[in-house]
Short mmCIF file of C-alpha atoms and ligand atoms in Angstrom, two decimals:
data_model
loop_
_atom_site.label_atom_id
_atom_site.label_comp_id
_atom_site.label_asym_id
_atom_site.label_seq_id
_atom_site.Cartn_x
_atom_site.Cartn_y
_atom_site.Cartn_z
CA MET L 1215 -16.74 4.72 17.77
CA SER L 1216 -13.91 7.11 16.62
CA ALA L 1217 -10.53 5.83 15.46
CA ARG L 1218 -7.42 6.19 17.38
CA ILE L 1219 -5.25 8.97 15.72
CA LEU L 1220 -1.67 7.82 14.58
CA ASP L 1221 0.04 11.12 15.31
CA GLY L 1222 2.81 11.38 12.75
CA GLU L 1223 4.24 14.57 14.30
CA ALA L 1224 4.55 12.96 17.71
CA PHE L 1225 6.23 9.75 16.20
CA ALA L 1226 8.44 12.05 14.11
CA ALA L 1227 9.51 13.89 17.29
CA ARG L 1228 10.65 10.71 18.72
CA ILE L 1229 12.65 9.70 15.69
CA HIS L 1230 14.13 13.23 15.50
CA GLY L 1231 15.34 12.83 19.18
CA GLU L 1232 17.14 9.54 18.26
CA THR L 1233 18.59 11.16 15.13
CA SER L 1234 19.78 14.22 17.01
CA ALA L 1235 21.62 11.87 19.48
CA ARG L 1236 23.23 10.03 16.59
CA VAL L 1237 24.37 13.32 15.12
CA SER L 1238 26.05 14.26 18.46
CA ARG L 1239 27.94 10.90 18.46
CA CYS L 1240 29.08 11.65 14.93
CA LYS L 1241 30.21 15.08 15.77
CA LYS L 1242 32.07 13.79 18.83
CA ARG L 1243 34.16 11.80 16.25
CA GLY L 1244 34.61 15.06 14.08
CA VAL L 1245 32.14 13.99 11.58
CA VAL L 1246 29.21 16.53 10.67
CA PRO L 1247 26.60 14.65 8.69
CA GLY L 1248 25.87 16.78 5.54
CA LEU L 1249 22.72 16.85 3.40
CA VAL L 1250 22.30 18.87 0.05
CA PHE L 1251 18.94 19.38 -1.51
CA ILE L 1252 18.84 20.07 -5.27
CA ARG L 1253 15.85 22.13 -6.39
CA VAL L 1254 15.54 22.71 -10.17
CA GLY L 1255 12.94 25.60 -10.84
CA GLU L 1256 10.61 27.63 -8.70
CA ASP L 1257 7.64 25.37 -8.26
CA PRO L 1258 6.12 26.90 -5.03
CA ALA L 1259 5.23 23.37 -3.46
CA SER L 1260 8.82 22.27 -4.07
CA ARG L 1261 10.13 25.37 -2.47
CA ALA L 1262 7.98 24.85 0.60
CA TYR L 1263 8.77 21.11 0.91
CA VAL L 1264 12.64 21.79 0.63
CA SER L 1265 12.63 24.70 3.15
CA ARG L 1266 10.68 22.50 5.61
CA LYS L 1267 13.10 19.60 5.15
CA GLU L 1268 16.18 21.81 5.49
CA LYS L 1269 14.87 23.44 8.67
CA ARG L 1270 14.14 20.06 10.21
CA ALA L 1271 17.68 18.87 9.06
CA GLN L 1272 19.25 21.84 10.87
CA GLU L 1273 17.09 21.17 13.99
CA VAL L 1274 18.75 17.79 14.47
CA GLY L 1275 22.22 19.17 13.73
CA ILE L 1276 22.72 17.99 10.14
CA ALA L 1277 24.68 20.56 8.02
CA SER L 1278 22.18 21.20 5.17
CA ARG L 1279 21.97 23.47 2.25
CA THR L 1280 19.85 23.71 -0.90
CA LEU L 1281 21.37 24.09 -4.49
CA VAL L 1282 18.95 26.10 -6.53
CA LEU L 1283 19.16 25.81 -10.32
CA PRO L 1284 17.10 27.53 -12.87
CA GLU L 1285 14.30 25.80 -14.62
CA SER L 1286 16.14 25.84 -17.89
CA THR L 1287 19.16 23.97 -16.50
CA PRO L 1288 20.56 21.55 -19.18
CA LEU L 1289 20.95 17.88 -18.16
CA ASN L 1290 24.69 18.06 -18.44
CA THR L 1291 24.89 20.88 -16.13
CA LEU L 1292 22.82 19.05 -13.46
CA LEU L 1293 24.69 15.91 -13.83
CA LYS L 1294 28.02 17.82 -13.21
CA GLU L 1295 26.57 19.29 -10.04
CA ILE L 1296 25.67 15.81 -8.95
CA ASP L 1297 29.00 14.58 -9.75
CA ALA L 1298 30.72 17.26 -7.53
CA LEU L 1299 28.43 16.38 -4.68
CA ASN L 1300 29.06 12.66 -5.07
CA THR L 1301 32.82 13.30 -4.51
CA ASP L 1302 32.50 16.02 -1.75
CA PRO L 1303 33.48 14.34 1.58
CA LYS L 1304 31.35 16.83 3.47
CA VAL L 1305 28.18 15.72 1.67
CA HIS L 1306 26.68 12.42 2.93
CA GLY L 1307 23.12 12.64 1.56
CA ILE L 1308 21.83 14.17 -1.73
CA LEU L 1309 18.13 14.79 -2.28
CA ILE L 1310 16.82 15.93 -5.69
CA GLN L 1311 13.45 17.48 -5.24
CA SER L 1312 10.67 16.11 -7.54
CA PRO L 1313 9.16 17.08 -9.70
CA LEU L 1314 12.05 17.92 -12.09
CA PRO L 1315 11.29 19.95 -15.15
CA ALA L 1316 9.79 17.99 -17.92
CA ALA L 1317 12.93 18.27 -20.07
CA LEU L 1318 15.05 16.40 -17.52
CA PRO L 1319 14.75 12.62 -17.50
CA ASN L 1320 13.99 11.41 -13.96
CA ASP L 1321 15.72 8.00 -14.34
CA VAL L 1322 19.01 9.47 -15.75
CA VAL L 1323 19.19 12.10 -12.92
CA TYR L 1324 18.28 9.82 -9.91
CA ALA L 1325 20.67 7.22 -11.33
CA ARG L 1326 23.54 9.61 -11.20
CA VAL L 1327 23.46 10.13 -7.32
CA SER L 1328 26.02 7.85 -5.81
CA PRO L 1329 23.98 4.93 -4.08
CA ALA L 1330 26.03 5.55 -0.92
CA LYS L 1331 24.50 9.22 -0.88
CA ASP L 1332 21.07 8.22 -2.19
CA VAL L 1333 19.24 8.96 1.06
CA ASP L 1334 15.93 9.17 -0.79
CA GLY L 1335 16.25 5.48 -1.83
CA PHE L 1336 15.53 5.93 -5.41
CA HIS L 1337 18.65 4.69 -7.01
CA PRO L 1338 18.26 1.51 -8.92
CA VAL L 1339 20.80 -0.13 -6.71
CA ASN L 1340 18.94 0.68 -3.58
CA PHE L 1341 15.75 -0.29 -5.25
CA GLY L 1342 17.35 -3.68 -6.09
CA LYS L 1343 18.69 -4.10 -2.58
CA LEU L 1344 15.02 -3.61 -1.36
CA LEU L 1345 13.81 -6.21 -3.75
CA LEU L 1346 16.36 -8.73 -2.64
CA GLY L 1347 16.00 -7.97 1.11
CA ASP L 1348 19.61 -6.58 1.36
CA ALA L 1349 19.52 -4.23 4.50
CA SER L 1350 22.68 -2.43 3.32
CA GLY L 1351 20.57 -0.28 0.98
CA PHE L 1352 18.66 2.89 1.81
CA LEU L 1353 14.93 2.36 1.97
CA PRO L 1354 12.69 4.98 0.23
CA CYS L 1355 11.53 7.33 3.01
CA THR L 1356 7.81 7.47 2.61
CA PRO L 1357 7.22 3.60 2.67
CA ALA L 1358 9.78 3.33 5.46
CA GLY L 1359 7.99 6.04 7.43
CA ILE L 1360 4.74 4.21 7.06
CA LEU L 1361 6.34 1.15 8.55
CA GLU L 1362 7.42 3.22 11.46
CA ILE L 1363 4.05 4.65 11.91
CA LEU L 1364 2.67 1.13 12.29
CA ARG L 1365 5.51 0.15 14.65
CA LEU L 1366 5.21 3.14 16.91
CA GLY L 1367 1.46 2.95 16.75
CA GLU L 1368 1.60 -0.68 17.93
CA ILE L 1369 -0.52 -1.89 14.99
CA PRO L 1370 0.00 -5.63 14.55
CA THR L 1371 1.21 -6.60 11.06
CA ALA L 1372 2.02 -10.33 10.94
CA GLY L 1373 -0.58 -12.16 9.07
CA GLN L 1374 -2.61 -9.01 8.54
CA HIS L 1375 -4.08 -8.18 5.09
CA ALA L 1376 -2.72 -4.94 3.89
CA VAL L 1377 -4.30 -3.42 0.74
CA ILE L 1378 -2.33 -0.54 -0.84
CA VAL L 1379 -4.22 1.58 -3.27
CA GLY L 1380 -1.63 2.94 -5.78
CA ARG L 1381 1.30 1.14 -7.38
CA GLY L 1382 3.49 4.20 -7.89
CA GLN L 1383 7.22 3.95 -7.79
CA ILE L 1384 7.61 6.12 -4.77
CA VAL L 1385 5.18 4.71 -2.40
CA GLY L 1386 2.89 1.83 -3.50
CA ARG L 1387 5.34 -0.58 -5.01
CA PRO L 1388 8.14 -0.27 -2.48
CA LEU L 1389 5.58 -0.26 0.36
CA ALA L 1390 4.19 -3.62 -0.94
CA LEU L 1391 7.71 -5.15 -0.92
CA LEU L 1392 8.35 -3.82 2.66
CA LEU L 1393 5.09 -4.97 4.12
CA ALA L 1394 5.49 -8.40 2.48
CA ARG L 1395 8.95 -8.96 3.92
CA LYS L 1396 9.61 -11.92 6.21
CA SER L 1397 10.46 -9.74 9.23
CA PRO L 1398 9.10 -8.15 12.49
CA GLY L 1399 7.02 -5.19 11.77
CA ALA L 1400 6.01 -6.65 8.27
CA ASP L 1401 4.82 -10.27 7.40
CA CYS L 1402 1.66 -8.93 5.96
CA THR L 1403 -0.33 -10.48 3.12
CA VAL L 1404 -0.25 -7.74 0.61
CA THR L 1405 -2.70 -6.79 -2.21
CA LEU L 1406 -1.51 -3.84 -4.46
CA ALA L 1407 -4.47 -2.24 -6.14
CA HIS L 1408 -4.42 0.31 -9.02
CA SER L 1409 -6.61 2.15 -11.51
CA ARG L 1410 -7.46 -1.16 -13.23
CA THR L 1411 -8.47 -3.08 -10.21
CA ALA L 1412 -11.91 -4.52 -10.39
CA ASN L 1413 -14.33 -4.05 -7.50
CA LEU L 1414 -11.92 -1.97 -5.48
CA ALA L 1415 -14.29 -1.19 -2.62
CA ALA L 1416 -14.92 -4.96 -2.08
CA LEU L 1417 -11.17 -5.53 -1.88
CA THR L 1418 -10.31 -2.64 0.38
CA ARG L 1419 -13.14 -3.77 2.81
CA GLN L 1420 -11.07 -6.81 3.39
CA ALA L 1421 -8.08 -4.89 4.51
CA ASP L 1422 -6.83 -4.97 8.10
CA ILE L 1423 -4.47 -2.11 6.95
CA LEU L 1424 -5.57 0.13 4.17
CA VAL L 1425 -3.13 2.59 2.56
CA GLY L 1426 -4.24 5.28 0.28
CA ALA L 1427 -1.36 6.19 -2.12
CA LEU L 1428 -3.14 7.06 -5.36
CA GLY L 1429 -3.15 10.86 -5.34
CA ARG L 1430 -7.03 11.26 -5.69
CA PRO L 1431 -8.50 13.83 -3.35
CA LEU L 1432 -10.69 12.22 -0.52
CA PHE L 1433 -11.16 9.09 -2.64
CA LEU L 1434 -11.36 6.43 0.10
CA LYS L 1435 -14.47 6.69 1.93
CA GLN L 1436 -16.38 4.88 4.71
CA GLU L 1437 -17.70 2.32 2.29
CA HIS L 1438 -14.06 1.37 1.48
CA VAL L 1439 -13.20 0.56 5.05
CA LYS L 1440 -13.65 -2.47 7.22
CA PRO L 1441 -14.69 -1.55 10.72
CA GLY L 1442 -11.64 -1.45 13.00
CA ALA L 1443 -9.15 -1.24 10.12
CA THR L 1444 -5.99 0.72 10.30
CA VAL L 1445 -6.04 3.41 7.61
CA VAL L 1446 -2.84 5.29 6.40
CA ASP L 1447 -3.40 8.33 4.16
CA VAL L 1448 -0.41 9.05 1.99
CA GLY L 1449 -1.87 11.28 -0.62
CA VAL L 1450 -1.06 15.03 -1.03
CA ASN L 1451 -3.69 16.65 -3.40
CA ARG L 1452 -4.28 20.32 -4.28
CA VAL L 1453 -8.06 21.23 -4.41
CA ASN L 1454 -9.26 24.75 -5.41
CA ASP L 1455 -10.48 26.74 -2.34
CA PRO L 1456 -11.16 30.34 -3.05
CA SER L 1457 -11.69 30.95 0.80
CA ASN L 1458 -8.03 30.08 1.24
CA PRO L 1459 -5.50 32.99 0.76
CA ARG L 1460 -3.46 30.66 -1.48
CA GLY L 1461 -6.62 29.72 -3.65
CA TYR L 1462 -6.20 26.14 -2.83
CA ARG L 1463 -5.78 23.66 0.05
CA LEU L 1464 -4.15 20.27 0.38
CA VAL L 1465 -6.23 17.08 1.11
CA GLY L 1466 -5.36 13.47 1.40
CA ASP L 1467 -6.60 10.45 -0.41
CA VAL L 1468 -8.82 9.57 2.47
CA ASP L 1469 -12.15 11.17 3.47
CA PHE L 1470 -10.94 11.58 7.11
CA ASP L 1471 -14.17 12.73 8.64
CA SER L 1472 -16.18 9.78 7.36
CA VAL L 1473 -13.55 7.09 7.62
CA LYS L 1474 -12.47 7.95 11.26
CA ALA L 1475 -16.04 6.88 12.36
CA VAL L 1476 -15.40 3.19 11.27
CA ALA L 1477 -11.56 2.75 11.33
CA GLY L 1478 -9.79 1.47 14.40
CA ALA L 1479 -6.79 3.79 13.81
CA ILE L 1480 -6.09 6.45 11.18
CA THR L 1481 -3.28 8.83 10.20
CA PRO L 1482 -4.34 12.52 10.01
CA ASN L 1483 -3.38 14.39 6.90
CA PRO L 1484 -1.53 16.69 7.30
CA GLY L 1485 0.37 15.44 10.34
CA GLY L 1486 0.59 11.71 9.52
CA VAL L 1487 2.81 10.37 6.74
CA GLY L 1488 4.51 13.64 5.76
CA PRO L 1489 6.40 14.32 9.00
CA MET L 1490 7.47 10.73 9.08
CA THR L 1491 8.92 10.92 5.60
CA ILE L 1492 11.21 13.69 6.60
CA SER L 1493 12.21 11.80 9.75
CA LEU L 1494 13.28 8.93 7.67
CA LEU L 1495 15.22 11.10 5.30
CA LEU L 1496 17.21 12.52 8.18
CA SER L 1497 17.75 9.14 9.72
CA ASN L 1498 19.12 7.82 6.34
CA THR L 1499 21.50 10.81 6.15
CA VAL L 1500 23.00 10.21 9.44
CA ARG L 1501 23.33 6.53 8.48
CA ALA L 1502 25.16 7.53 5.34
CA ALA L 1503 27.67 9.41 7.58
CA GLU L 1504 27.86 6.49 10.07
CA ASP L 1505 28.52 4.06 7.21
CA LEU L 1506 31.33 6.16 5.88
CA HIS L 1507 32.95 6.82 9.25
CA PRO L 1508 32.12 3.78 11.32
P1 NAP F 1907 1.75 7.97 -8.89
O1 NAP F 1907 3.09 7.34 -9.13
O2 NAP F 1907 1.03 8.88 -9.74
O3 NAP F 1907 0.80 6.62 -8.65
C1 NAP F 1907 -0.60 6.67 -8.44
C2 NAP F 1907 -1.12 5.33 -8.32
O4 NAP F 1907 -2.45 5.40 -8.03
C3 NAP F 1907 -1.01 4.54 -9.70
O5 NAP F 1907 -0.67 3.26 -9.44
C4 NAP F 1907 -2.50 4.67 -10.27
O6 NAP F 1907 -2.81 3.48 -10.96
C5 NAP F 1907 -3.25 4.58 -8.96
N1 NAP F 1907 -4.67 5.18 -9.10
C6 NAP F 1907 -4.90 6.38 -9.75
N2 NAP F 1907 -6.23 6.55 -9.71
C7 NAP F 1907 -6.75 5.51 -9.11
C8 NAP F 1907 -8.07 5.04 -8.84
N3 NAP F 1907 -9.20 5.75 -9.23
N4 NAP F 1907 -8.36 3.76 -8.25
C9 NAP F 1907 -7.24 3.05 -7.93
N5 NAP F 1907 -5.96 3.43 -8.19
C10 NAP F 1907 -5.65 4.58 -8.75
O7 NAP F 1907 1.83 8.59 -7.45
P2 NAP F 1907 2.74 8.39 -6.24
O8 NAP F 1907 4.04 9.20 -6.50
O9 NAP F 1907 2.92 7.01 -5.82
O10 NAP F 1907 2.11 9.21 -5.12
C11 NAP F 1907 0.82 8.90 -4.66
C12 NAP F 1907 0.19 10.07 -3.72
O11 NAP F 1907 1.05 9.98 -2.51
C13 NAP F 1907 0.28 11.38 -4.30
O12 NAP F 1907 -0.85 12.15 -3.88
C14 NAP F 1907 1.64 11.94 -3.77
O13 NAP F 1907 1.58 13.48 -3.72
C15 NAP F 1907 1.54 11.38 -2.37
N6 NAP F 1907 2.92 11.37 -1.68
C16 NAP F 1907 2.98 11.78 -0.44
C17 NAP F 1907 4.21 11.66 0.18
C18 NAP F 1907 4.25 12.07 1.58
O14 NAP F 1907 5.47 12.32 2.17
N7 NAP F 1907 3.15 12.36 2.31
C19 NAP F 1907 5.26 11.17 -0.48
C20 NAP F 1907 5.26 10.80 -1.76
C21 NAP F 1907 3.91 10.82 -2.43
P3 NAP F 1907 -2.07 3.11 -12.47
O15 NAP F 1907 -0.79 2.47 -12.05
O16 NAP F 1907 -3.05 2.00 -12.96
O17 NAP F 1907 -2.08 4.28 -13.27
#
């Protein structure tokens, strides 16, 4: 048996089509959805991520640009830039690319973005709304993208046991809340595992839906997976590879080759969660514009 591939690129293309149509409707009303990326420093991976997201934004008709600041930017300067974007009527979404330089406190910076423009869903107000089940907030893009993969991949969720490995703030924790919601496309029984979880493999083998969000290269192997389970690979890990011109390659948290032989469905990596994260970011941006100009 070989698992069905949950093709994130194909799903993302469907969402981009819908987003593009929503952008056209906004433009007919004289509103051009605008998205600004803030990149602090010259981390090569961040540069690549931001330029990919900016390109996709432009493809769906969103006016997007990147504000690049030097690594040494003082906190006050960055906060002033965010304040200016918060009050700029042409800007509907603001994304601060992580990681920030160590000298800049993440919580202070992310909390400065207006919750109405926080299309990444990281602001405490939006996190709080997620916890309360208040749909007026923005959902964090990666967990929301995973729910869309399950929906478009026609994976049943109600009553299913979802095991998420990794309780990080960006993926594992919000995903646990989303999958446990009393709602179509959710209603899972959720287990949130982490580095202190005992007998991890015994637990993951009980999963109908298994999500790797721990950031450990190829960590989840065949012995972690129940036959027929749906496996979602979130991880993006850099491993040394002298044969690659860059000297490294990116791999996920799931050992795709061994797991696909037992899983019922699996996301490829790359080409699974990553493209969906971008789709949800663009969809959130258009929603921010729609909310402001109903
Ligand atoms: P994070 O905040 O560092 O959290 C990692 C989590 O994994 C922690 O809860 C940690 O446990 C747990 N963990 C680490 N080693 C473990 C082990 N051996 N067994 C069980 N649990 C273990 O990471 P994150 O920001 O959530 O990101 C997770 C991964 O997703 C990263 O590879 C990241 O690059 C990737 N990611 C991908 C996308 C995308 O669009 N594709 C978006 C965001 C993130 P403790 O809490 O006990 O330390």
